[in-house]
Amino acid sequence: MKKPVILAVDDDVDVLRAVERDLRRQYGERFRVMRADSGASALELVQQLKLRNEALALFLVDQRMPRMSGVEFLEHALKEFPTVKRALLTAYADTDAAISAINSVQIDYYLMKPWDPPEERLYPVLDDLLEDWLASFHPPFEGIRVIGLKWSPQAHAVKDFLARNQIPFQWLDVETDAEARKLNEQAGDGRNLPLTIFADGSWLREPTPEVLAGKVGLQTRAEMPSYDLAIIGAGPAGLAAAVYGASEGLSTVMVEREAPGGQAGSSSRIENYLGFPSGLSGGDLARRAVAQARRFGTEILTPQHAKKIRLNGPYRVVTLSDGSEISCQALLVATGVSYRRLDIPGIARLTGAGVYYGAAATEAISCTNADAYIVGAGNSAGQAAMYLSRFAKSVTLLVRGSSLTKTMSQYLIDQIAKTPNISSQFRSRVTEAKGNGRLDALTIASDETGEVKTVPAIALFIFIGAMPHTEAIAELIECDDRGFILSGPDLMTNGRRPRNWPLQRDPYLLETNVPGIFVAGDVRHGSIKRVASAVGEGSIAIELVHQYLNRF
Ligand SMILES: Cc1cc2nc3c(=O)[nH]c(=O)nc-3n(C[C@H](O)[C@H](O)[C@H](O)COP(=O)(O)OP(=O)(O)OC[C@H]3O[C@@H](n4cnc5c(N)ncnc54)[C@H](O)[C@@H]3O)c2cc1C
């Protein structure tokens, strides 16, 4: 935790130096002593401290300064830090001004210059003031602060990016929080929200993920031109491969376009992953896996999008979104799937402003005491319902079919049945999302009765089936008719190897139609679409990578 600040202000440089020296000697261990040689420069410092969210304990200010007196300085500074203790340094002739300052700026004390010996004439007074201040001091939040409008898609994007990259932040709603409004006015022209203020007091308006990544120190550039293994996608499959690959001595780089954790990272509770009897959140799983992969030396580049893959002799070359390239001997595609878009009026316009794809964990708080809806009937929809039910007044699952039994695990069906504020509407569809700037109502049609009704809704979470991410490899790698990548035995037709296959052996189990390019996890044709199976495939892939590197 940063030390709270004591700020000394005096235009006489010798006096200022002496005050600073005496303050440091007595309080330097517990407080940061700062100084300013005029009221104006002290006010600048105060603004910076405010933007950095630092704690200010005490102003020790000379009354008689040119241009701005001590009392005038305090009048301005106390608007920013109203609870700071304040003491005036005065000469005998200023006694009247000091006494009237007790009324105007509620100074706590005035001290006569000179204050020698400080043990008798300075420290006892300041000890008292500082103890008093410490008794009601709550350390301020020291990380990143995001200030914006609650229902803004841009604010959602920033919050989601930070949360999924495990970067702690404090959210401040500019409409309801006076402190947020003040900070917004201080940082530039107050327009273009969200505003992101960093721990060092610097700030950005409407930051893109790339700019944010640079500010928070995420690595987006590879350190080496070439690696034994490159992995595209840092979901469970990619992360497992990174841990096994790097721990077994392969120089390993992983490219992730959003945030490590993949789909699992957005899951509010994974209850069926081996070794975690009471379940764990996707965020927790991602954090542990990332730490493990890094510990073994994996480089994780994020946010960085693999755009294209090409072959260069024995090397596989990945072109990234910033135009840079990474070369590797073996490549693992673990790009997973994402939710299909719901193509009905209003959805595209309100996505991020009340309509979310798989973002239950990030946005649950905004559903507090409100009505939330979920489209979908799979495990992810069920988990989201359970999580949201802790915040929302009511959660309604809108299901196209007539039951959950075919699509959802029984343990989730049982949990939902026991949760009074979750209900399911079977054979129903959302037909329109309504709202001006943010979702406020949904139109729902019943396929059973034909009834169409419009209901108030603050949030709609969509979990409706998967689409594989294969844009980067589309020209090179064989996929099935739904776009999932074929590998190993699935590439063989009547015992014949795939077209243009150059080697005298069959493709390995998770190898694609290009030797040395492997696939693991949800993006693979025939995959199970579970965390454990993605992790299993990622680990198996490494054994096959070794076989490939050793023998081709
Ligand atoms: C909300 C939710 C809850 C779930 N709950 C459970 C559960 O309880 N139990 C369970 O077993 N399973 C659960 N699942 C399923 C499970 O999360 C997936 O099966 C698993 O995440 C698949 O892992 P993966 O690594 O194959 O792919 P993903 O997790 O999809 O990860 C792929 C990664 O690749 C990245 N990527 C894609 N294209 C590119 C590119 N071109 N360049 C760079 N990066 C790219 C993506 O951004 C993503 O991070 C859940 C899924 C969701 C969405």
mmCIF file of C-alpha atoms in Angstrom, residues 34-226:
data_model
loop_
_atom_site.group_PDB
_atom_site.id
_atom_site.type_symbol
_atom_site.label_atom_id
_atom_site.label_comp_id
_atom_site.label_asym_id
_atom_site.label_seq_id
_atom_site.Cartn_x
_atom_site.Cartn_y
_atom_site.Cartn_z
ATOM 1 C CA MET A 34 6.027 16.020 -0.213
ATOM 2 C CA ARG A 35 6.622 19.721 -0.640
ATOM 3 C CA ALA A 36 5.599 22.624 -2.872
ATOM 4 C CA ASP A 37 6.983 26.164 -2.973
ATOM 5 C CA SER A 38 3.754 27.982 -3.882
ATOM 6 C CA GLY A 39 0.006 27.598 -3.556
ATOM 7 C CA ALA A 40 -0.339 27.085 -7.321
ATOM 8 C CA SER A 41 2.225 24.281 -7.541
ATOM 9 C CA ALA A 42 0.732 22.682 -4.427
ATOM 10 C CA LEU A 43 -2.709 22.688 -6.091
ATOM 11 C CA GLU A 44 -1.251 20.958 -9.148
ATOM 12 C CA LEU A 45 0.224 18.291 -6.905
ATOM 13 C CA VAL A 46 -3.110 17.882 -5.153
ATOM 14 C CA GLN A 47 -4.830 17.263 -8.512
ATOM 15 C CA GLN A 48 -2.272 14.612 -9.421
ATOM 16 C CA LEU A 49 -2.684 12.896 -6.060
ATOM 17 C CA LYS A 50 -6.428 12.886 -6.622
ATOM 18 C CA LEU A 51 -6.110 11.288 -10.067
ATOM 19 C CA ARG A 52 -3.715 8.690 -8.644
ATOM 20 C CA ASN A 53 -6.252 8.020 -5.856
ATOM 21 C CA GLU A 54 -3.600 8.547 -3.206
ATOM 22 C CA ALA A 55 -4.416 9.293 0.405
ATOM 23 C CA LEU A 56 -3.560 12.726 1.810
ATOM 24 C CA ALA A 57 -3.238 12.972 5.579
ATOM 25 C CA LEU A 58 -2.032 16.478 6.352
ATOM 26 C CA PHE A 59 -1.468 19.917 4.852
ATOM 27 C CA LEU A 60 1.152 21.983 6.635
ATOM 28 C CA VAL A 61 0.895 25.351 4.923
ATOM 29 C CA ASP A 62 2.531 28.723 5.334
ATOM 30 C CA GLN A 63 -0.072 31.465 5.613
ATOM 31 C CA ARG A 64 1.958 34.340 4.173
ATOM 32 C CA MET A 65 2.738 33.448 0.561
ATOM 33 C CA PRO A 66 2.622 35.824 -2.454
ATOM 34 C CA ARG A 67 -0.235 35.384 -4.992
ATOM 35 C CA MET A 68 -2.042 32.697 -2.949
ATOM 36 C CA SER A 69 -2.148 32.715 0.844
ATOM 37 C CA GLY A 70 -2.215 29.527 2.895
ATOM 38 C CA VAL A 71 -5.916 29.962 3.621
ATOM 39 C CA GLU A 72 -6.711 30.544 -0.061
ATOM 40 C CA PHE A 73 -4.792 27.386 -0.960
ATOM 41 C CA LEU A 74 -6.726 25.387 1.622
ATOM 42 C CA GLU A 75 -10.046 26.706 0.310
ATOM 43 C CA HIS A 76 -9.260 25.134 -3.091
ATOM 44 C CA ALA A 77 -7.442 22.008 -1.936
ATOM 45 C CA LEU A 78 -10.062 20.946 0.585
ATOM 46 C CA LYS A 79 -12.604 20.611 -2.216
ATOM 47 C CA GLU A 80 -10.535 17.639 -3.439
ATOM 48 C CA PHE A 81 -9.575 16.219 -0.036
ATOM 49 C CA PRO A 82 -12.168 17.380 2.483
ATOM 50 C CA THR A 83 -11.036 15.111 5.337
ATOM 51 C CA VAL A 84 -7.351 16.076 5.359
ATOM 52 C CA LYS A 85 -5.949 17.500 8.582
ATOM 53 C CA ARG A 86 -4.744 21.054 8.123
ATOM 54 C CA ALA A 87 -2.264 23.141 10.032
ATOM 55 C CA LEU A 88 -1.146 26.698 9.243
ATOM 56 C CA LEU A 89 2.394 27.910 9.743
ATOM 57 C CA THR A 90 2.170 31.504 10.894
ATOM 58 C CA ALA A 91 4.267 34.420 12.052
ATOM 59 C CA TYR A 92 3.148 36.408 15.067
ATOM 60 C CA ALA A 93 1.681 39.087 12.793
ATOM 61 C CA ASP A 94 -0.616 36.506 11.115
ATOM 62 C CA THR A 95 -2.346 35.413 14.271
ATOM 63 C CA ASP A 96 -5.617 37.125 13.360
ATOM 64 C CA ALA A 97 -5.682 35.517 9.905
ATOM 65 C CA ALA A 98 -5.011 32.146 11.500
ATOM 66 C CA ILE A 99 -7.814 32.552 13.999
ATOM 67 C CA SER A 100 -10.302 33.553 11.335
ATOM 68 C CA ALA A 101 -9.156 30.524 9.269
ATOM 69 C CA ILE A 102 -10.454 28.308 12.050
ATOM 70 C CA ASN A 103 -13.883 29.380 10.877
ATOM 71 C CA SER A 104 -13.376 29.715 7.129
ATOM 72 C CA VAL A 105 -11.426 26.500 6.391
ATOM 73 C CA GLN A 106 -11.711 24.783 9.757
ATOM 74 C CA ILE A 107 -7.952 24.609 10.280
ATOM 75 C CA ASP A 108 -7.098 22.124 12.999
ATOM 76 C CA TYR A 109 -4.130 24.039 14.352
ATOM 77 C CA TYR A 110 -1.842 26.976 13.731
ATOM 78 C CA LEU A 111 1.846 26.780 14.577
ATOM 79 C CA MET A 112 4.171 29.693 15.178
ATOM 80 C CA LYS A 113 7.424 29.921 13.270
ATOM 81 C CA PRO A 114 10.084 28.984 14.211
ATOM 82 C CA TRP A 115 8.964 25.627 15.638
ATOM 83 C CA ASP A 116 12.280 24.692 17.321
ATOM 84 C CA PRO A 117 12.722 22.360 19.021
ATOM 85 C CA PRO A 118 10.321 20.260 16.939
ATOM 86 C CA GLU A 119 10.088 17.607 19.673
ATOM 87 C CA GLU A 120 8.297 20.208 21.779
ATOM 88 C CA ARG A 121 6.659 22.613 19.356
ATOM 89 C CA LEU A 122 5.851 20.595 16.222
ATOM 90 C CA TYR A 123 5.646 16.829 16.719
ATOM 91 C CA PRO A 124 3.187 16.711 19.634
ATOM 92 C CA VAL A 125 0.641 18.728 17.641
ATOM 93 C CA LEU A 126 1.131 16.795 14.412
ATOM 94 C CA ASP A 127 1.189 13.400 16.207
ATOM 95 C CA ASP A 128 -2.196 14.226 17.565
ATOM 96 C CA LEU A 129 -3.606 15.308 14.214
ATOM 97 C CA LEU A 130 -2.185 12.314 12.356
ATOM 98 C CA GLU A 131 -3.408 9.764 14.927
ATOM 99 C CA ASP A 132 -6.810 11.320 14.640
ATOM 100 C CA TRP A 133 -6.703 11.099 10.842
ATOM 101 C CA LEU A 134 -5.485 7.480 10.883
ATOM 102 C CA ALA A 135 -8.347 6.425 13.155
ATOM 103 C CA SER A 136 -10.901 7.078 10.425
ATOM 104 C CA PHE A 137 -8.707 6.345 7.416
ATOM 105 C CA HIS A 138 -9.793 3.689 4.915
ATOM 106 C CA PRO A 139 -7.047 2.981 2.379
ATOM 107 C CA PRO A 140 -8.188 4.049 -1.110
ATOM 108 C CA PHE A 141 -8.421 1.602 -3.995
ATOM 109 C CA GLU A 142 -5.010 1.555 -5.657
ATOM 110 C CA GLY A 143 -5.628 -0.083 -9.001
ATOM 111 C CA ILE A 144 -7.252 0.975 -12.242
ATOM 112 C CA ARG A 145 -10.546 2.891 -12.105
ATOM 113 C CA VAL A 146 -13.022 2.688 -14.962
ATOM 114 C CA ILE A 147 -15.544 5.515 -15.093
ATOM 115 C CA GLY A 148 -18.472 5.393 -17.457
ATOM 116 C CA LEU A 149 -22.154 4.883 -18.096
ATOM 117 C CA LYS A 150 -23.619 1.681 -16.710
ATOM 118 C CA TRP A 151 -25.236 0.530 -19.941
ATOM 119 C CA SER A 152 -22.590 1.598 -22.400
ATOM 120 C CA PRO A 153 -21.205 -1.134 -24.723
ATOM 121 C CA GLN A 154 -17.822 0.645 -24.715
ATOM 122 C CA ALA A 155 -17.692 0.527 -20.904
ATOM 123 C CA HIS A 156 -18.688 -3.142 -20.991
ATOM 124 C CA ALA A 157 -15.845 -3.872 -23.445
ATOM 125 C CA VAL A 158 -13.251 -2.232 -21.169
ATOM 126 C CA LYS A 159 -14.569 -3.968 -18.026
ATOM 127 C CA ASP A 160 -14.731 -7.318 -19.804
ATOM 128 C CA PHE A 161 -11.202 -6.968 -21.157
ATOM 129 C CA LEU A 162 -9.748 -6.105 -17.752
ATOM 130 C CA ALA A 163 -11.741 -8.770 -15.897
ATOM 131 C CA ARG A 164 -10.842 -11.519 -18.329
ATOM 132 C CA ASN A 165 -7.175 -10.568 -18.220
ATOM 133 C CA GLN A 166 -7.316 -10.785 -14.409
ATOM 134 C CA ILE A 167 -6.529 -7.098 -13.957
ATOM 135 C CA PRO A 168 -8.295 -5.719 -10.869
ATOM 136 C CA PHE A 169 -10.240 -2.518 -11.376
ATOM 137 C CA GLN A 170 -12.844 -0.401 -9.671
ATOM 138 C CA TRP A 171 -15.992 0.496 -11.602
ATOM 139 C CA LEU A 172 -17.502 3.950 -10.997
ATOM 140 C CA ASP A 173 -20.832 4.884 -12.551
ATOM 141 C CA VAL A 174 -20.696 8.483 -13.698
ATOM 142 C CA GLU A 175 -24.476 8.871 -13.379
ATOM 143 C CA THR A 176 -24.748 7.892 -9.731
ATOM 144 C CA ASP A 177 -21.315 8.556 -8.225
ATOM 145 C CA ALA A 178 -20.307 12.148 -7.434
ATOM 146 C CA GLU A 179 -16.646 11.172 -7.120
ATOM 147 C CA ALA A 180 -16.777 9.661 -10.632
ATOM 148 C CA ARG A 181 -18.228 12.879 -12.033
ATOM 149 C CA LYS A 182 -15.487 14.928 -10.405
ATOM 150 C CA LEU A 183 -12.734 12.680 -11.748
ATOM 151 C CA ASN A 184 -14.323 12.827 -15.174
ATOM 152 C CA GLU A 185 -14.222 16.634 -15.112
ATOM 153 C CA GLN A 186 -10.614 16.677 -13.943
ATOM 154 C CA ALA A 187 -9.331 14.388 -16.670
ATOM 155 C CA GLY A 188 -9.597 16.414 -19.873
ATOM 156 C CA ASP A 189 -12.838 17.610 -21.388
ATOM 157 C CA GLY A 190 -15.142 15.142 -19.647
ATOM 158 C CA ARG A 191 -16.348 13.626 -22.934
ATOM 159 C CA ASN A 192 -15.770 10.248 -24.609
ATOM 160 C CA LEU A 193 -16.464 7.754 -21.859
ATOM 161 C CA PRO A 194 -15.378 5.340 -20.551
ATOM 162 C CA LEU A 195 -12.478 7.018 -18.836
ATOM 163 C CA THR A 196 -9.801 4.692 -17.488
ATOM 164 C CA ILE A 197 -7.523 6.103 -14.790
ATOM 165 C CA PHE A 198 -4.370 4.177 -13.965
ATOM 166 C CA ALA A 199 -2.562 3.873 -10.630
ATOM 167 C CA ASP A 200 0.057 6.441 -11.707
ATOM 168 C CA GLY A 201 -2.672 9.054 -12.343
ATOM 169 C CA SER A 202 -2.467 8.890 -16.148
ATOM 170 C CA TRP A 203 -5.725 8.290 -17.972
ATOM 171 C CA LEU A 204 -7.196 7.216 -21.298
ATOM 172 C CA ARG A 205 -10.575 7.882 -22.823
ATOM 173 C CA GLU A 206 -12.275 5.131 -24.858
ATOM 174 C CA PRO A 207 -9.172 2.934 -24.834
ATOM 175 C CA THR A 208 -8.928 0.058 -27.304
ATOM 176 C CA PRO A 209 -7.858 -3.382 -26.001
ATOM 177 C CA GLU A 210 -4.460 -2.940 -27.685
ATOM 178 C CA VAL A 211 -3.805 0.402 -25.983
ATOM 179 C CA LEU A 212 -5.032 -0.930 -22.631
ATOM 180 C CA ALA A 213 -2.804 -3.982 -23.028
ATOM 181 C CA GLY A 214 0.219 -1.732 -23.488
ATOM 182 C CA LYS A 215 -0.693 0.372 -20.429
ATOM 183 C CA VAL A 216 -1.197 -2.593 -18.110
ATOM 184 C CA GLY A 217 1.940 -4.357 -19.286
ATOM 185 C CA LEU A 218 0.506 -7.294 -21.260
ATOM 186 C CA GLN A 219 2.945 -8.785 -23.737
ATOM 187 C CA THR A 220 1.820 -8.415 -27.353
ATOM 188 C CA ARG A 221 5.148 -8.956 -29.170
ATOM 189 C CA ALA A 222 7.086 -12.220 -29.377
ATOM 190 C CA GLU A 223 10.598 -12.083 -27.956
ATOM 191 C CA MET A 224 12.090 -14.496 -30.482
ATOM 192 C CA PRO A 225 11.546 -14.863 -34.227
ATOM 193 C CA SER A 226 11.171 -18.643 -34.032
#
